[in-house]
XYZ file of C-alpha atoms in Angstrom:
422
model
C -18.183 58.007 40.129
C -17.749 56.015 43.316
C -21.241 54.474 42.871
C -20.402 53.320 39.323
C -17.276 51.575 40.590
C -19.311 49.939 43.361
C -21.813 48.528 40.912
C -19.047 46.990 38.814
C -17.488 45.358 41.832
C -20.842 43.992 43.001
C -21.620 42.323 39.641
C -18.855 39.819 38.920
C -18.596 38.390 35.418
C -20.221 34.965 34.982
C -17.991 32.410 33.193
C -19.469 29.649 31.053
C -19.491 26.161 32.591
C -19.488 24.356 29.231
C -16.353 22.247 28.777
C -14.076 23.260 25.889
C -14.536 21.292 22.686
C -11.943 18.599 22.035
C -11.875 16.752 18.723
C -12.373 12.988 19.004
C -9.113 12.410 17.094
C -6.006 14.579 16.968
C -2.467 14.444 15.654
C -0.157 13.682 18.564
C 3.071 13.508 16.592
C 4.676 14.340 13.257
C 8.243 13.297 12.480
C 10.539 13.057 9.471
C 12.594 9.972 10.297
C 14.806 10.051 7.201
C 15.633 12.541 4.464
C 17.363 11.278 1.344
C 17.282 12.524 -2.274
C 17.297 8.850 -3.315
C 13.786 8.331 -1.926
C 11.701 8.433 -5.079
C 8.178 7.568 -6.154
C 6.216 4.693 -4.647
C 7.002 2.443 -7.615
C 10.718 2.683 -6.700
C 10.457 2.288 -2.914
C 9.038 -0.330 -0.587
C 6.969 0.092 2.566
C 5.613 -2.995 4.290
C 4.984 -4.431 7.728
C 5.254 -7.673 9.607
C 3.213 -8.588 12.668
C 5.523 -6.532 14.935
C 7.493 -4.085 12.770
C 7.430 -1.757 9.758
C 10.177 -1.660 7.114
C 10.892 1.188 4.712
C 13.495 0.702 1.978
C 14.712 2.481 -1.141
C 17.471 1.837 -3.705
C 20.890 3.469 -3.698
C 22.478 3.844 -7.125
C 26.044 4.617 -8.119
C 27.529 5.730 -11.426
C 29.413 3.111 -13.366
C 33.220 2.923 -13.151
C 33.318 2.758 -16.941
C 33.467 6.545 -17.138
C 31.326 9.158 -18.888
C 30.822 6.870 -21.875
C 28.643 4.560 -19.711
C 25.960 6.774 -18.119
C 23.879 3.942 -16.649
C 24.119 3.703 -12.850
C 24.419 0.473 -10.944
C 22.011 -0.634 -8.209
C 24.545 -0.783 -5.393
C 22.472 -1.146 -2.220
C 19.153 -0.708 -0.459
C 18.733 1.649 2.465
C 16.477 0.003 5.061
C 14.855 1.669 8.086
C 13.163 -0.493 10.728
C 10.303 0.988 12.771
C 8.149 -0.325 15.560
C 4.392 -0.217 15.087
C 4.192 3.194 16.772
C 6.503 4.660 14.147
C 9.659 4.879 16.231
C 12.898 4.236 14.322
C 14.707 1.160 15.648
C 17.540 0.763 13.132
C 18.864 1.970 9.797
C 21.267 0.022 7.602
C 22.650 -0.076 4.089
C 22.129 -3.508 2.517
C 24.573 -4.156 -0.368
C 23.214 -5.842 -3.470
C 24.767 -9.066 -4.835
C 27.461 -8.686 -7.533
C 25.082 -10.263 -10.069
C 22.644 -7.401 -9.591
C 25.302 -4.686 -9.516
C 26.587 -5.957 -12.860
C 23.280 -5.248 -14.639
C 22.793 -1.859 -16.284
C 19.221 -2.427 -17.409
C 16.482 -4.954 -17.853
C 15.428 -4.910 -14.190
C 11.672 -5.124 -13.952
C 11.504 -4.924 -10.150
C 13.912 -5.081 -7.231
C 13.713 -4.782 -3.471
C 14.827 -5.901 -0.041
C 12.881 -8.126 2.357
C 13.746 -8.248 6.062
C 13.010 -11.179 8.347
C 13.792 -11.707 12.021
C 17.575 -12.010 11.954
C 17.916 -12.356 8.168
C 17.286 -10.444 4.953
C 17.469 -10.915 1.222
C 17.526 -8.887 -1.977
C 15.408 -9.863 -4.967
C 15.216 -8.630 -8.535
C 13.366 -9.539 -11.731
C 15.442 -9.630 -14.898
C 13.639 -8.905 -18.150
C 14.827 -9.777 -21.643
C 13.105 -9.193 -24.960
C 13.176 -10.966 -28.310
C 11.485 -10.418 -31.659
C 9.444 -13.053 -33.457
C 9.775 -13.469 -37.229
C 6.479 -11.621 -37.640
C 7.888 -8.623 -35.765
C 6.158 -9.052 -32.424
C 8.314 -8.246 -29.420
C 8.231 -10.916 -26.728
C 9.320 -10.658 -23.105
C 10.814 -13.130 -20.665
C 11.194 -12.766 -16.916
C 13.551 -14.396 -14.421
C 13.300 -13.737 -10.682
C 16.497 -13.980 -8.665
C 17.126 -13.542 -4.960
C 19.973 -13.910 -2.516
C 19.988 -14.003 1.259
C 22.798 -11.953 2.725
C 25.994 -13.905 2.260
C 24.228 -16.682 0.337
C 24.135 -17.853 -3.235
C 21.805 -16.429 -5.857
C 18.593 -18.451 -6.246
C 16.388 -18.464 -9.359
C 13.115 -20.324 -8.590
C 11.698 -21.975 -11.700
C 8.144 -21.026 -10.688
C 9.121 -17.342 -10.722
C 10.228 -17.267 -14.369
C 8.427 -17.361 -17.700
C 8.909 -16.718 -21.413
C 6.576 -14.953 -23.840
C 4.668 -13.732 -20.854
C 4.025 -11.040 -18.297
C 5.048 -11.570 -14.697
C 4.352 -9.871 -11.380
C 5.645 -10.982 -8.018
C 4.862 -9.852 -4.467
C 6.787 -10.747 -1.307
C 5.807 -10.735 2.363
C 7.922 -11.415 5.441
C 6.645 -13.831 8.091
C 9.670 -13.001 10.278
C 11.114 -16.552 10.326
C 10.605 -17.053 6.566
C 9.096 -15.250 3.598
C 6.474 -16.023 1.001
C 5.974 -14.871 -2.556
C 2.979 -14.936 -4.890
C 3.824 -15.069 -8.591
C 1.305 -14.028 -11.244
C 2.065 -14.886 -14.877
C 0.086 -14.774 -18.076
C 1.087 -15.440 -21.690
C 1.483 -12.626 -24.179
C -1.809 -11.502 -25.642
C -1.684 -12.030 -29.426
C -2.581 -8.913 -31.373
C -5.417 -10.636 -33.265
C -7.125 -11.673 -30.057
C -6.988 -8.129 -28.722
C -8.407 -6.770 -31.964
C -11.359 -9.165 -31.894
C -12.187 -8.192 -28.306
C -11.680 -11.679 -26.897
C -10.975 -12.010 -23.161
C -7.335 -11.815 -22.079
C -5.420 -14.972 -21.151
C -6.156 -16.544 -17.806
C -3.510 -15.618 -15.210
C -1.635 -18.426 -13.498
C -0.538 -18.163 -9.867
C 2.132 -19.906 -7.833
C 3.177 -19.529 -4.211
C 6.752 -19.828 -2.967
C 7.932 -20.316 0.620
C 11.481 -18.980 0.978
C 13.778 -20.269 3.718
C 16.998 -18.590 4.716
C 19.012 -21.774 4.066
C 18.296 -21.261 0.363
C 15.421 -23.723 0.157
C 12.465 -22.636 -1.947
C 9.255 -24.676 -1.696
C 6.579 -24.223 -4.331
C 3.019 -24.554 -3.064
C -0.152 -24.917 -5.117
C -2.834 -22.243 -4.673
C -5.877 -23.639 -6.532
C -8.154 -21.267 -4.620
C -6.481 -18.389 -6.473
C -7.787 -19.395 -9.913
C -9.495 -16.528 -11.749
C -11.925 -17.325 -14.579
C -10.855 -15.549 -17.794
C -14.363 -14.207 -18.458
C -14.376 -12.383 -15.127
C -10.840 -11.140 -15.558
C -11.880 -9.639 -18.887
C -14.627 -7.495 -17.398
C -13.737 -5.213 -14.523
C -12.216 -7.365 -11.828
C -15.453 -9.238 -11.190
C -17.142 -6.327 -9.440
C -20.134 -6.141 -11.759
C -19.450 -2.676 -13.128
C -19.939 -0.895 -9.810
C -17.207 1.686 -10.188
C -15.039 0.949 -13.174
C -12.080 -1.114 -14.337
C -9.604 -2.488 -11.832
C -6.017 -2.992 -12.951
C -4.683 -6.548 -12.556
C -2.179 -5.491 -9.917
C -0.706 -7.763 -7.233
C -0.030 -6.991 -3.589
C 0.718 -9.134 -0.550
C 0.642 -7.641 2.934
C 0.806 -8.855 6.531
C -1.848 -7.668 9.000
C -1.680 -7.212 12.757
C -2.598 -10.840 13.406
C 0.229 -12.152 11.217
C -2.120 -13.176 8.409
C -1.593 -12.455 4.723
C -3.829 -10.093 2.756
C -3.603 -10.780 -0.981
C -5.137 -8.473 -3.588
C -5.130 -9.017 -7.344
C -7.480 -8.737 -10.317
C -10.066 -6.775 -8.347
C -10.323 -9.302 -5.500
C -8.944 -9.815 -2.010
C -8.221 -12.908 0.079
C -7.284 -13.429 3.717
C -4.691 -16.205 4.019
C -2.944 -17.783 6.998
C 0.815 -18.293 7.284
C 0.550 -21.771 5.745
C -1.100 -20.222 2.640
C -4.499 -21.665 3.510
C -7.340 -19.307 2.528
C -9.407 -18.009 5.444
C -11.734 -15.681 3.558
C -12.373 -14.426 0.061
C -12.448 -13.688 -2.679
C -13.973 -10.314 -1.820
C -14.762 -8.081 -4.807
C -12.972 -4.736 -4.582
C -15.100 -1.775 -5.661
C -12.236 0.375 -6.999
C -8.567 0.219 -7.900
C -7.618 2.168 -4.758
C -9.704 -0.037 -2.435
C -8.105 -1.174 0.816
C -9.385 -4.056 2.937
C -8.848 -5.060 6.567
C -10.231 -7.987 8.518
C -11.070 -8.184 12.218
C -12.022 -11.834 11.712
C -12.451 -13.872 8.510
C -16.166 -13.122 8.616
C -15.714 -9.364 9.165
C -14.027 -7.659 6.201
C -13.987 -3.858 6.063
C -13.353 -1.861 2.897
C -12.408 1.738 2.098
C -12.360 3.218 -1.414
C -13.061 6.337 -3.466
C -15.653 6.903 -6.169
C -17.065 9.777 -8.194
C -20.841 10.342 -7.945
C -21.006 10.398 -11.735
C -19.608 6.852 -11.867
C -22.532 5.582 -9.824
C -25.219 7.640 -11.525
C -25.729 9.950 -8.530
C -24.497 12.956 -10.522
C -23.855 13.892 -14.132
C -20.949 15.652 -15.746
C -17.189 15.231 -15.375
C -16.729 17.745 -12.550
C -18.227 15.920 -9.589
C -15.781 15.642 -6.700
C -14.746 12.157 -5.684
C -15.856 10.783 -2.338
C -14.417 8.281 0.151
C -16.640 5.440 1.332
C -16.107 2.692 3.905
C -17.995 -0.319 5.199
C -18.644 -4.001 4.727
C -18.849 -5.427 1.183
C -22.660 -5.249 1.218
C -23.005 -1.977 3.153
C -21.225 1.340 3.041
C -21.195 4.876 4.376
C -19.703 8.091 3.072
C -16.597 9.141 4.994
C -15.485 12.352 3.328
C -14.584 14.021 0.071
C -11.324 12.712 -1.376
C -9.689 11.589 -4.613
C -7.935 8.414 -3.440
C -7.761 6.081 -0.452
C -4.123 5.647 0.589
C -4.260 3.099 3.423
C -6.619 1.512 5.953
C -6.380 -0.712 9.019
C -8.402 -1.897 11.973
C -7.814 -3.260 15.464
C -10.986 -4.919 16.710
C -13.723 -2.317 16.341
C -11.289 0.567 15.761
C -11.303 1.491 12.077
C -9.029 4.017 10.396
C -8.402 5.252 6.858
C -6.022 7.756 5.261
C -6.947 9.473 2.005
C -5.927 12.305 -0.308
C -8.045 15.404 -0.846
C -6.942 18.554 -2.707
C -3.255 17.822 -2.313
C -3.456 16.946 1.381
C -3.416 13.687 3.331
C -6.202 13.231 5.879
C -7.072 10.620 8.492
C -10.578 9.589 9.536
C -11.739 7.137 12.210
C -15.013 5.234 12.286
C -16.806 3.619 15.195
C -18.180 0.032 15.098
C -21.379 1.355 13.508
C -19.261 2.863 10.673
C -20.124 6.354 11.924
C -17.316 8.848 11.447
C -15.758 10.130 14.670
C -15.449 13.893 14.397
C -13.963 15.550 11.339
C -11.052 14.870 9.031
C -7.624 15.056 10.671
C -4.959 16.733 8.509
C -1.724 14.740 8.471
C 0.312 16.251 5.660
C 0.220 18.841 2.872
C 1.515 17.978 -0.571
C 4.510 20.100 -1.525
C 3.505 20.062 -5.202
C 0.933 22.811 -5.966
C -0.025 20.981 -9.163
C -1.583 18.223 -7.045
C -3.927 20.527 -5.108
C -6.994 20.134 -7.306
C -10.213 18.715 -5.861
C -11.299 17.236 -9.198
C -10.366 14.234 -11.250
C -8.489 11.140 -10.209
C -5.278 11.057 -8.205
C -2.283 8.750 -8.599
C -0.364 8.715 -5.293
C 3.334 9.436 -5.655
C 4.158 8.110 -2.181
C 3.876 4.711 -0.538
C 1.506 4.793 2.438
C 0.793 2.457 5.341
C -1.580 2.749 8.312
C -1.296 0.737 11.530
C -4.208 0.506 13.976
C -2.359 0.124 17.278
C -5.432 -0.314 19.480
C -6.461 1.850 22.399
C -7.444 4.680 20.051
C -3.963 5.032 18.530
C -3.105 4.959 14.822
C 0.268 5.306 13.079
C 0.519 6.632 9.515
C 3.789 6.026 7.642
C 4.587 7.642 4.290
C 7.650 7.008 2.110
C 8.258 9.343 -0.822
C 9.227 12.856 -1.851
C 12.747 12.314 -0.477
C 11.622 11.533 3.075
C 10.207 8.961 5.472
C 7.361 10.637 7.358
C 5.425 9.393 10.385
C 2.261 10.827 11.965
C 0.652 9.518 15.119
C -3.077 9.978 15.739
C -4.787 9.563 19.099
C -8.557 9.180 19.371
C -10.539 9.566 22.593
C -12.036 6.366 24.078
């Protein structure tokens, strides 16, 4: 018995010298910065950034004073939360709407709040309808805005009759810009004959806080009607792209404009720096390191590209330059993307969860997918089919291996911070 104990003492256990595995990227922080039942779907909230800050806003509605006989609420204010680029809350305020907006009970096509450095304004798009003698219903749009404490402005270039109108705003901190997209109503006969839709017309507005609105021509934004009639000008790579309109600010203070299946990089004076770049899918996101270095992220089903047959192929996320790409992961929709120099990041949805992935300068994925958030709705947990995001998402590449993901929706403002090893 004593010999057995001696042998054990003389043969110490040998520990492995291999270092423990550490994932290249990890979640360093998860925070709910605001909880509010008024935070609805992404079509009713706004999440955007400037060169130095992030702004999240959502409408606050109140029931009419007219009593139970008037059930329509009034748009009373916007709740606005200001974040730094690391996702830390800097301020929260309630921005009242102008009396002209509070007086409307309907016919509001879009509304929101835009924050500048030391100023802010509320905008809304009023819609009215009329009926032609032949029975066709026509629409008219009028965009109005008011800086806090200022008069209501209605720019002529942001209104139209017998038309469709979309408008996108971006804050340049000391002023704001807007891109207006209009097109005339499509006559029923033209649609029946399969003719191309009307050519969209674009205008740019520079908004100054003294109430001055300067219209600026954007001839570089002309879109040929034949291309607009196909699939966004992408040559049938993935499928149709909706003629949406978005205007964002990147980390260098430049404007990223996307519409009709294309993207442009524009400087603060509305001079084009790059583009148009064809977008391969309706959920495509684009980020530029320099005007000559665009980077795209998007989702696609193998069956859409002929790599698989049948309706049950799982969608995949790809990323890369316009003429080169690499598979990132399996996912139903790209939510956001950003880059800082050679640091590339993308967030995407897969089976009801939000993931983050980082790529190196060679477009090689760094480690595995990083789980950021789980969808609270079990009905969204499928791996098949397409996915329409209910939340607004934004990703900031902070540099130094740090990324900040911001999500606004499902009654909360959520922030996740990701740190990647050098």
